[in-house]
Short mmCIF file of N, CA and C in Angstrom, two decimals:
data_model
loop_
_atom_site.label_atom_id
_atom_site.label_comp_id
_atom_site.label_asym_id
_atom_site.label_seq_id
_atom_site.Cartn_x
_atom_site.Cartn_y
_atom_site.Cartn_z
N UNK A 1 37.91 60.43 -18.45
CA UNK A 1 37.02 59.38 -18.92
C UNK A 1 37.83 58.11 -19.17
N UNK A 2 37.42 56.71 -18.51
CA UNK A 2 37.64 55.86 -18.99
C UNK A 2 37.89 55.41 -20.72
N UNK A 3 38.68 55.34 -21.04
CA UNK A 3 38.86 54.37 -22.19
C UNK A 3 39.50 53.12 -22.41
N UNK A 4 38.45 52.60 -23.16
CA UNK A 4 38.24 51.21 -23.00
C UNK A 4 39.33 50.55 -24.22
N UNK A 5 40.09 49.71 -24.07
CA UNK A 5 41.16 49.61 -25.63
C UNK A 5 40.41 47.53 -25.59
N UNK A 6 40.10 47.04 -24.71
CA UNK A 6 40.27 45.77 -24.79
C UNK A 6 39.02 45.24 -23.91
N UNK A 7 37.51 44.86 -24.30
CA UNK A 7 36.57 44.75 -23.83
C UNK A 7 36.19 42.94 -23.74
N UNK A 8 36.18 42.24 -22.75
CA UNK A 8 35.79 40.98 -22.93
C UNK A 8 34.34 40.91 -22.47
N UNK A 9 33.73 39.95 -23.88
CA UNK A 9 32.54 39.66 -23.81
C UNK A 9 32.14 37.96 -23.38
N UNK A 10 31.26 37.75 -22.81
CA UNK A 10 31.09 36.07 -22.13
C UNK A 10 30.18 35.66 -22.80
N UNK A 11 30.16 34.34 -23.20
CA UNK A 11 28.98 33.48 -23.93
C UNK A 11 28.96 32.48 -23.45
N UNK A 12 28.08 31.49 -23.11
CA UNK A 12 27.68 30.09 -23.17
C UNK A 12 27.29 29.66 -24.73
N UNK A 13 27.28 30.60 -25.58
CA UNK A 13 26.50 30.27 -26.90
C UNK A 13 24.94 30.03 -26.58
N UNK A 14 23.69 30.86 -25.86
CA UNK A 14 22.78 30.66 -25.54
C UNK A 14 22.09 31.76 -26.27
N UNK A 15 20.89 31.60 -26.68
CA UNK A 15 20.46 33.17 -27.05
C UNK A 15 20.11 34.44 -25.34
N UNK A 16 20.02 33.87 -24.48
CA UNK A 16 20.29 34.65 -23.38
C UNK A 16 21.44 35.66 -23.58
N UNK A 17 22.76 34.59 -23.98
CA UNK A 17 24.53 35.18 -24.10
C UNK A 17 24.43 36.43 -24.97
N UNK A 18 23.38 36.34 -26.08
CA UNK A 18 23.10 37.06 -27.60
C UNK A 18 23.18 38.62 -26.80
N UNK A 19 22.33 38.91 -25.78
CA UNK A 19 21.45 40.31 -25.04
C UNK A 19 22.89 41.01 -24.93
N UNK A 20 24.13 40.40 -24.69
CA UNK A 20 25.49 41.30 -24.13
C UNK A 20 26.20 41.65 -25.39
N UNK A 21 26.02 41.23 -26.81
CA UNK A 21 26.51 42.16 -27.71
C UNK A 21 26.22 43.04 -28.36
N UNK A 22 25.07 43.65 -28.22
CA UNK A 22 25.04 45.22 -28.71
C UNK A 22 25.54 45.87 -27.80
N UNK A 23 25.31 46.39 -26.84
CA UNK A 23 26.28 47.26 -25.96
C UNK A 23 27.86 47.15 -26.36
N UNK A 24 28.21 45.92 -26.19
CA UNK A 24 29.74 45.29 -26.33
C UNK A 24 30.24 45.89 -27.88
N UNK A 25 29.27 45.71 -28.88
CA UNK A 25 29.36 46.43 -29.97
C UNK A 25 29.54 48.13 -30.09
N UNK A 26 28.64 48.35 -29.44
CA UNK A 26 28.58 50.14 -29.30
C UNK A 26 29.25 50.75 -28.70
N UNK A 27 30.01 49.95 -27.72
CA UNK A 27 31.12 50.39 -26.74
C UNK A 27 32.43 50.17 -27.59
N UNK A 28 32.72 49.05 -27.97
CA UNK A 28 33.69 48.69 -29.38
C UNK A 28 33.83 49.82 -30.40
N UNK A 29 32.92 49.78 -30.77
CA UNK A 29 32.87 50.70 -31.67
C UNK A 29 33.19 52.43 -31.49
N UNK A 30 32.85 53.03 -30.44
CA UNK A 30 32.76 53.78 -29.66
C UNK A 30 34.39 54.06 -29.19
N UNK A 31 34.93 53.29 -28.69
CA UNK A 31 36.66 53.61 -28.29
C UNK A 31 37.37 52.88 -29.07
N UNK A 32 36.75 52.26 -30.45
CA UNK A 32 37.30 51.64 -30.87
C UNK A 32 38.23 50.71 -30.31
N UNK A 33 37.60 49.68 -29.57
CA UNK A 33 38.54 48.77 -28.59
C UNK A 33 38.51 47.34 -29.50
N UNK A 34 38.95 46.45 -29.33
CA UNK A 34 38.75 45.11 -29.52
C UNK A 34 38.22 44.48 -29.25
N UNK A 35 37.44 43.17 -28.67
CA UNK A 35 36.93 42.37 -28.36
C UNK A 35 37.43 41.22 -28.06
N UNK A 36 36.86 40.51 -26.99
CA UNK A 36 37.72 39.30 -26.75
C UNK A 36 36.23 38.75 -26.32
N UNK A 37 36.34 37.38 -27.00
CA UNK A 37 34.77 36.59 -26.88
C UNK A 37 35.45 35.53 -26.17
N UNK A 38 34.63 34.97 -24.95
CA UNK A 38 34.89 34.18 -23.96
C UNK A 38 34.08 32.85 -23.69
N UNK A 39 34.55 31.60 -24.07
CA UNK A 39 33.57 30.36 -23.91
C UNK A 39 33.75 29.42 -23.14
N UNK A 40 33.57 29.06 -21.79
CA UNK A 40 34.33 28.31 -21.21
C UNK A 40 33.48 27.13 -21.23
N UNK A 41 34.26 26.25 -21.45
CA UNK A 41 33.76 24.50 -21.27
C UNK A 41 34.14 24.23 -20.16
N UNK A 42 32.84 23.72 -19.77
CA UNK A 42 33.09 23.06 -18.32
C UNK A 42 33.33 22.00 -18.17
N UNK A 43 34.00 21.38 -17.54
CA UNK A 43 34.83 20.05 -17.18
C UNK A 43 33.34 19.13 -16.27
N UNK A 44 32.94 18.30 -17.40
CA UNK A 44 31.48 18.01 -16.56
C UNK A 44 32.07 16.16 -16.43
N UNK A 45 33.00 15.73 -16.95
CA UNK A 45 33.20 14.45 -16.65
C UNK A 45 33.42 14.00 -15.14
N UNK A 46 32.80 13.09 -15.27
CA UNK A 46 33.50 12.43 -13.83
C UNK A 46 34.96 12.13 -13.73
N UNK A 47 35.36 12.23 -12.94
CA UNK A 47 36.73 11.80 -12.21
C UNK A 47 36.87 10.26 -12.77
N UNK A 48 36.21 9.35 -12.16
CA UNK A 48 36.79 7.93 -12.35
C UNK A 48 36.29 7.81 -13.77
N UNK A 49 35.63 8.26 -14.86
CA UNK A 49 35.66 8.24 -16.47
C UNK A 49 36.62 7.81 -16.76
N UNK A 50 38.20 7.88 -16.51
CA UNK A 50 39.00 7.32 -17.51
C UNK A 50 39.08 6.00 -17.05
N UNK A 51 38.84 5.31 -15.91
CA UNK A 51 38.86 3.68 -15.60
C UNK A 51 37.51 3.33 -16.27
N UNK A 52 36.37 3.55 -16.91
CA UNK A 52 35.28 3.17 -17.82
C UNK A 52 35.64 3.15 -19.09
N UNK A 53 36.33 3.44 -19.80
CA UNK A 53 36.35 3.71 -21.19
C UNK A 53 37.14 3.96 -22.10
N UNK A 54 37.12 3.29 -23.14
CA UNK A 54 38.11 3.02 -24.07
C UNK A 54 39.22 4.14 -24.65
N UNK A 55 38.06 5.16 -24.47
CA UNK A 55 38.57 6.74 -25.28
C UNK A 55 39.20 7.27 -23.89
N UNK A 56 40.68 7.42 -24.32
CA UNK A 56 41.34 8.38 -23.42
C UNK A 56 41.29 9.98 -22.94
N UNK A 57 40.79 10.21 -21.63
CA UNK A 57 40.14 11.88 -21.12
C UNK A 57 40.72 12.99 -22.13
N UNK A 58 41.77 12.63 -22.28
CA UNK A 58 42.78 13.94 -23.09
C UNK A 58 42.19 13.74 -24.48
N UNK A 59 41.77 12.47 -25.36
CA UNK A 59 40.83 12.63 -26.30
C UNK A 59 39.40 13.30 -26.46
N UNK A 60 38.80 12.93 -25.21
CA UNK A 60 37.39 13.59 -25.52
C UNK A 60 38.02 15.02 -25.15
N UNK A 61 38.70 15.49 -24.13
CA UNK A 61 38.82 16.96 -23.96
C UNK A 61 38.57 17.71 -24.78
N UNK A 62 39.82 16.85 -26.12
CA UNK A 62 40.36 18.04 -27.05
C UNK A 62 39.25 17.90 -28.03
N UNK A 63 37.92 16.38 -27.97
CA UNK A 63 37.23 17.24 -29.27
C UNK A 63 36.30 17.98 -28.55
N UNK A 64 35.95 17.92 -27.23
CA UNK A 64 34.79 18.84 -26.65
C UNK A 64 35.65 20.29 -26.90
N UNK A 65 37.02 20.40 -26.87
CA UNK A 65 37.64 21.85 -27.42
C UNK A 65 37.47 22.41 -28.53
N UNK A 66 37.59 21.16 -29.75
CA UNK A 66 37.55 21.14 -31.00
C UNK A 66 36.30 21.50 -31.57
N UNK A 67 35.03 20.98 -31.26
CA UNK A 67 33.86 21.70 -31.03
C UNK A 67 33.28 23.31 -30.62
N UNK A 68 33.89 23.31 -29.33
CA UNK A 68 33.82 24.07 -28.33
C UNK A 68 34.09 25.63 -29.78
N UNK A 69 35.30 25.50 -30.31
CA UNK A 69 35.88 26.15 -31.32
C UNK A 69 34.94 26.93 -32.24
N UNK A 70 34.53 25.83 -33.26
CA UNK A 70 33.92 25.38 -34.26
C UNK A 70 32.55 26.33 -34.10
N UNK A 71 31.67 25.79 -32.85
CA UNK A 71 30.65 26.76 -32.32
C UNK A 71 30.55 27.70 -31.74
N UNK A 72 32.00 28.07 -31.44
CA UNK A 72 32.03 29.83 -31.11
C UNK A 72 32.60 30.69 -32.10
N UNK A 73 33.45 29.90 -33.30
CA UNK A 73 33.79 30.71 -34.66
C UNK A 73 32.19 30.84 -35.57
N UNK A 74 31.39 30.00 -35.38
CA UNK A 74 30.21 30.34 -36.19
C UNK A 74 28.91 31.52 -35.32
N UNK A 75 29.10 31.70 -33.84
CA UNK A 75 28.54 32.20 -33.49
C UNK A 75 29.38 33.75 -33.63
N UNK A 76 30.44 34.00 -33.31
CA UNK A 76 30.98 35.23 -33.76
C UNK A 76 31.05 35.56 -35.11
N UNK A 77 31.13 34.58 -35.89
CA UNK A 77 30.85 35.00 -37.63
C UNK A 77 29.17 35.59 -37.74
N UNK A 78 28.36 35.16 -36.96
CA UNK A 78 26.84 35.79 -37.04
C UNK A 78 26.17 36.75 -36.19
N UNK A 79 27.40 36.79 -35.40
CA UNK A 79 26.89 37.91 -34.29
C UNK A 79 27.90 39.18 -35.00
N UNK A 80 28.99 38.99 -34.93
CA UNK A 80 29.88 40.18 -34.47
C UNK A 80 30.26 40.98 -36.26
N UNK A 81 29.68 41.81 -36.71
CA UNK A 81 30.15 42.14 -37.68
C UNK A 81 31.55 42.50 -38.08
N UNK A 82 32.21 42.49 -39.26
CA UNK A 82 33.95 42.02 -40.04
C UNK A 82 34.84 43.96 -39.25
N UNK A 83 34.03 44.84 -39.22
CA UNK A 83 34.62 45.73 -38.63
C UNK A 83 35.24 46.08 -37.73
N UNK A 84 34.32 45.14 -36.83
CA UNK A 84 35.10 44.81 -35.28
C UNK A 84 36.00 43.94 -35.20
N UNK A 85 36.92 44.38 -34.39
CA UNK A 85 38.27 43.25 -34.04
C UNK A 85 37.78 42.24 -32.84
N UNK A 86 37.56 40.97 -33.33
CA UNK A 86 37.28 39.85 -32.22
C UNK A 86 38.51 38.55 -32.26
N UNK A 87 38.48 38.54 -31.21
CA UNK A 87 39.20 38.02 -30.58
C UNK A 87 38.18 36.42 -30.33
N UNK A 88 38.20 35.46 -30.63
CA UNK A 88 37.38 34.32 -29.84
C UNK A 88 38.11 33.53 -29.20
N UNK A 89 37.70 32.94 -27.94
CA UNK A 89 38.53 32.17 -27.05
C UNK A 89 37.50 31.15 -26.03
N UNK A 90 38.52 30.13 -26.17
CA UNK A 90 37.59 28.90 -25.40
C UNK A 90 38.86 28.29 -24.94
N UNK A 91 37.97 28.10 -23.43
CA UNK A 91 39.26 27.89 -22.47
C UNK A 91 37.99 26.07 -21.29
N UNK A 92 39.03 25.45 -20.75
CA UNK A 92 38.25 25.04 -20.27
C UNK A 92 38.29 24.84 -18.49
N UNK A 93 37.27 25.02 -17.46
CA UNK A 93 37.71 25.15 -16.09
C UNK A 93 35.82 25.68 -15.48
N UNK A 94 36.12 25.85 -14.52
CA UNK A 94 35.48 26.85 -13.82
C UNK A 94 35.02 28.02 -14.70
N UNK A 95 33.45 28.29 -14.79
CA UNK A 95 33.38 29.80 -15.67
C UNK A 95 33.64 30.78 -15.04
N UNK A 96 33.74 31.13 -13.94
CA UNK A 96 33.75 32.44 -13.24
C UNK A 96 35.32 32.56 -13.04
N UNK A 97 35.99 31.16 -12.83
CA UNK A 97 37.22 31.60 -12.63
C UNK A 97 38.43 31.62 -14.21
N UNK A 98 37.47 31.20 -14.87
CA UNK A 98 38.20 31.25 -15.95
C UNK A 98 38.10 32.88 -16.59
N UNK A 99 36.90 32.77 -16.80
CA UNK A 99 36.36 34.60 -17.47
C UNK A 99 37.33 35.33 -16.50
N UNK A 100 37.56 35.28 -14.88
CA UNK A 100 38.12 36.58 -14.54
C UNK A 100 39.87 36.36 -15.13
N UNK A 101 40.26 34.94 -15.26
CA UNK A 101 41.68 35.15 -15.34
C UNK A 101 42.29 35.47 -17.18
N UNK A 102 41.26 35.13 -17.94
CA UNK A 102 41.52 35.62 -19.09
C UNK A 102 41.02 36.98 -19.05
N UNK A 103 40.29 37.24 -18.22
CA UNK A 103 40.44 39.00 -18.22
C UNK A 103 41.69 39.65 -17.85
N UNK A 104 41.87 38.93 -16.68
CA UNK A 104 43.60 39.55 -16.37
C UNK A 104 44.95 39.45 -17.39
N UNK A 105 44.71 38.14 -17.72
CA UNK A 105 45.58 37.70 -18.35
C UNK A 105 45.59 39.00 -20.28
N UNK A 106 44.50 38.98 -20.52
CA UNK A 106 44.54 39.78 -22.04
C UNK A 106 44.39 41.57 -21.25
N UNK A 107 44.36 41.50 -20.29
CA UNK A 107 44.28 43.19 -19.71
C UNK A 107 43.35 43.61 -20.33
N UNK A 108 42.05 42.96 -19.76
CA UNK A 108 40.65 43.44 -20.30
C UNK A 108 39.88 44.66 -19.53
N UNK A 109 39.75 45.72 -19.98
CA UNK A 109 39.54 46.75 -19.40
C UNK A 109 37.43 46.97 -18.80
N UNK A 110 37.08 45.92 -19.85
CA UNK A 110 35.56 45.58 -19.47
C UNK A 110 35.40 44.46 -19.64
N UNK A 111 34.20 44.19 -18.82
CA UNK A 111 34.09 42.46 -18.76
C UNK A 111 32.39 42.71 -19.38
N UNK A 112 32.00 42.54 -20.41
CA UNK A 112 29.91 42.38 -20.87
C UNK A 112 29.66 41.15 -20.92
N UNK A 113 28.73 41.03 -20.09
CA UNK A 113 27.92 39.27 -19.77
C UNK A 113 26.16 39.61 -19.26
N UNK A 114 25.75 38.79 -19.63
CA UNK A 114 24.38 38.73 -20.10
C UNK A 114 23.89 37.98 -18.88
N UNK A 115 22.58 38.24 -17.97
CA UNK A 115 22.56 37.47 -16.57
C UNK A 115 21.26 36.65 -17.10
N UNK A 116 21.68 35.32 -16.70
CA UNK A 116 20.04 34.67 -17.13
C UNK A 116 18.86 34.63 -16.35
N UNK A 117 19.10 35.11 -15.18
CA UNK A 117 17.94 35.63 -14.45
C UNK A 117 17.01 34.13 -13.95
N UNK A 118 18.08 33.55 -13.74
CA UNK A 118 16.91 31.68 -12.91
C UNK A 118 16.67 32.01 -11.61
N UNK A 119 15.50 31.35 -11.47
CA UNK A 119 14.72 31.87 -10.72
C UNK A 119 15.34 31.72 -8.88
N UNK A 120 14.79 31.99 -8.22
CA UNK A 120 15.64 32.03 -6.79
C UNK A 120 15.70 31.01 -6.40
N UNK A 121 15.08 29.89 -6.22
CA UNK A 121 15.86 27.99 -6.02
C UNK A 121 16.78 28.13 -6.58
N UNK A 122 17.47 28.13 -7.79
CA UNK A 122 18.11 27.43 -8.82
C UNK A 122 19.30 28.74 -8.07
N UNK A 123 18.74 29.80 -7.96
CA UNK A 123 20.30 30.72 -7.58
C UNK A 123 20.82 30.65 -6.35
N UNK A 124 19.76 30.31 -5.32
CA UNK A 124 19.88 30.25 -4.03
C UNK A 124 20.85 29.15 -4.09
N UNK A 125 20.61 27.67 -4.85
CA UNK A 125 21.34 26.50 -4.46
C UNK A 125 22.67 26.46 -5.24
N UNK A 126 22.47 27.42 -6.38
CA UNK A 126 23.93 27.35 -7.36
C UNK A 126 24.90 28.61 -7.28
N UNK A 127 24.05 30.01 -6.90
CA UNK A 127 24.83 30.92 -6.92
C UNK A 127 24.50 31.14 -8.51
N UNK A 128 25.46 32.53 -8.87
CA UNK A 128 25.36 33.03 -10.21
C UNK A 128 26.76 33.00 -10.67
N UNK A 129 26.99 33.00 -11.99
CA UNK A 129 28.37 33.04 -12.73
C UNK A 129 28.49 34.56 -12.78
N UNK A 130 27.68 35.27 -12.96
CA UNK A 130 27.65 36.66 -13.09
C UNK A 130 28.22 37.36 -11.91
N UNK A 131 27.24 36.96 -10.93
CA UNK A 131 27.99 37.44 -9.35
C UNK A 131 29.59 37.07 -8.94
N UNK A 132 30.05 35.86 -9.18
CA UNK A 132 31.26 35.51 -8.88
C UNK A 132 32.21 36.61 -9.96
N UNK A 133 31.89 36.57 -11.05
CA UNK A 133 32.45 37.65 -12.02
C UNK A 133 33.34 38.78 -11.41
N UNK A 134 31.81 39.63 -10.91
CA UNK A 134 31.08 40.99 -10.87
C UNK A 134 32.75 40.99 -9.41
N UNK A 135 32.26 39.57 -7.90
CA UNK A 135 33.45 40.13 -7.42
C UNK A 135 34.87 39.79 -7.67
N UNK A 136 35.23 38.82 -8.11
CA UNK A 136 36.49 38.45 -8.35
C UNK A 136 37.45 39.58 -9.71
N UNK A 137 36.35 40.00 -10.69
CA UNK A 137 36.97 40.83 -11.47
C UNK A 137 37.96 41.70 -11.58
N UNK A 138 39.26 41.92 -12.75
CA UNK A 138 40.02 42.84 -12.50
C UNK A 138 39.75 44.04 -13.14
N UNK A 139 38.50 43.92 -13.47
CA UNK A 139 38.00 45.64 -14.18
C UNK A 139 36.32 45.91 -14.04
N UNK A 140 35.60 46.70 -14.47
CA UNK A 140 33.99 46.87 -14.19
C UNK A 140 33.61 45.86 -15.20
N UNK A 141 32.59 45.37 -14.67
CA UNK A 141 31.59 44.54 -14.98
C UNK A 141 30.06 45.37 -15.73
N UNK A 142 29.93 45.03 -16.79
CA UNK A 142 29.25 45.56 -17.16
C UNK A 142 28.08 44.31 -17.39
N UNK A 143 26.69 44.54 -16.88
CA UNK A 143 25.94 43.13 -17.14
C UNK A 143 24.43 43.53 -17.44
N UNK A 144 23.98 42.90 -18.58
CA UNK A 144 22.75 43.13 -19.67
C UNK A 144 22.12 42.11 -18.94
N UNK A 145 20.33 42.42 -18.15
CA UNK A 145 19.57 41.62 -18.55
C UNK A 145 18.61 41.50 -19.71
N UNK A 146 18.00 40.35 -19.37
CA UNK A 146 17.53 39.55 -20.61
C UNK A 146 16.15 40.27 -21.16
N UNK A 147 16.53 40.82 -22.39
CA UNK A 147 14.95 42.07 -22.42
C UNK A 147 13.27 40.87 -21.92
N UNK A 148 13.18 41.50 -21.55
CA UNK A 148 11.77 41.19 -21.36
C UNK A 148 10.74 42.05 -22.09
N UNK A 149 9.52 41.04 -21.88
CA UNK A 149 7.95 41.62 -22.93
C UNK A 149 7.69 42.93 -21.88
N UNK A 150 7.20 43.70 -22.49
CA UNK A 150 6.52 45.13 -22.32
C UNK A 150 5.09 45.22 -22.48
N UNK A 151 4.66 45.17 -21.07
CA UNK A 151 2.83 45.38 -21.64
C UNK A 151 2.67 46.17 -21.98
N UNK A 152 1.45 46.57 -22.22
CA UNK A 152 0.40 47.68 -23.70
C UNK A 152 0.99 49.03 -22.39
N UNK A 153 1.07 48.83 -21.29
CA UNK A 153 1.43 50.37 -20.35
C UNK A 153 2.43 50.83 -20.55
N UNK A 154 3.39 50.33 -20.96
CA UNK A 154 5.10 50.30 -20.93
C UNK A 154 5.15 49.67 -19.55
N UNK A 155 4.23 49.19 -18.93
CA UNK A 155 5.82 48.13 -17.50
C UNK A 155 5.72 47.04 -17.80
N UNK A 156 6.63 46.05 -17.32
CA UNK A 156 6.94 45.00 -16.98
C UNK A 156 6.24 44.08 -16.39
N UNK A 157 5.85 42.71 -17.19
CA UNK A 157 5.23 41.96 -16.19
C UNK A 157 6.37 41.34 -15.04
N UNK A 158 5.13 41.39 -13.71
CA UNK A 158 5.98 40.89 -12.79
C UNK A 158 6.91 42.05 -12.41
N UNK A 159 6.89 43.29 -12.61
CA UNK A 159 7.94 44.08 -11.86
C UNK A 159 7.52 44.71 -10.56
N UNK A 160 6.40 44.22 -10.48
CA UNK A 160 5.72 44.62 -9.42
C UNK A 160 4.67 46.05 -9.29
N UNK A 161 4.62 46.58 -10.46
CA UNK A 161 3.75 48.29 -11.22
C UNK A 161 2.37 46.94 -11.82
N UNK A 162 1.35 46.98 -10.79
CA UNK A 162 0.49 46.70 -11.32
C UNK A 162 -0.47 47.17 -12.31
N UNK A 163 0.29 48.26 -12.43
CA UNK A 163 -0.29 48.97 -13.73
C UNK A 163 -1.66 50.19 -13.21
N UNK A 164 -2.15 50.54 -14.22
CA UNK A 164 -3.54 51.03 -13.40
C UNK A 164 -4.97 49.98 -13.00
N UNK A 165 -5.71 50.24 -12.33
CA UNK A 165 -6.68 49.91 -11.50
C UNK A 165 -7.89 49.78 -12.01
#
């Protein structure tokens, strides 16, 4: 049997992100592994930004880091209960390529990430962070979708079980 000593979990800080820590918890808890919470800021400035403006790039970086911080220490203080060993980390780049290399880099034996499930335009034209994950990864991918409502039958709207007749 696999055992797990070092489990990384992914957030945007979204309540979508929320769906990947109970498992991440129960599995934690379970091999008693650690946790490593993952936030990547994305580099959304433009290129020519530093010929516009007074504030130097390496300033705003570090408070979009400084932030970046701030709102992933308060989201792991309310998510992750004091028993578990967490790890929080905010890195900034590419999300898919960042999540897989701090996986390598801390020898993360699971990767838990939460899929937001947008709809097929939006994936068709962007792709998924989840998918790039799932192949670039140096360990299994473990990935929670987003619970959905349960009609009065037990199925799913939209899963295609039109139910009875």
């Amino acid at each position: 049997m696999t055992r797990f000593k070092t489990i990384l979990v992914t957030t945007d800080l979204s309540d979508t992100s929320r769906f990947a820590i109970p498992p991440a918890l129960d599995l934690a808890r379970c091999f008693g592994a650690r946790l490593v919470v993952v936030y990547v800021v994305e580099d959304q400035l433009p290129a020519y930004m530093d010929e516009f403006t007074a504030v130097p790039i390496d300033t705003i970086l570090e408070t979009q880091t400084q932030r970046a911080k701030e709102s992933l220490d308060r989201f792991v203080g309310d998510a992750f209960p004091e028993e578990v060993a967490v790890d929080p980390v905010v890195v900034h780049g590419v999300a898919h390529l960042e999540i897989v290399r701090v996986a390598a880099e801390r020898g993360a034996d699971l990767i838990v990430m939460a899929t937001h499930g947008r709809g097929f335009v939006s994936h068709a034209l962007f792709g998924s962070t989840t998918e790039r994950v799932v192949r670039k990864a140096p360990c299994p991918v473990l990935t929670i979708r987003e619970e959905r409502e349960t009609a009065s039958d037990g199925s799913r709207p939209g899963s295609g079980d039109a139910g009875p007749a």
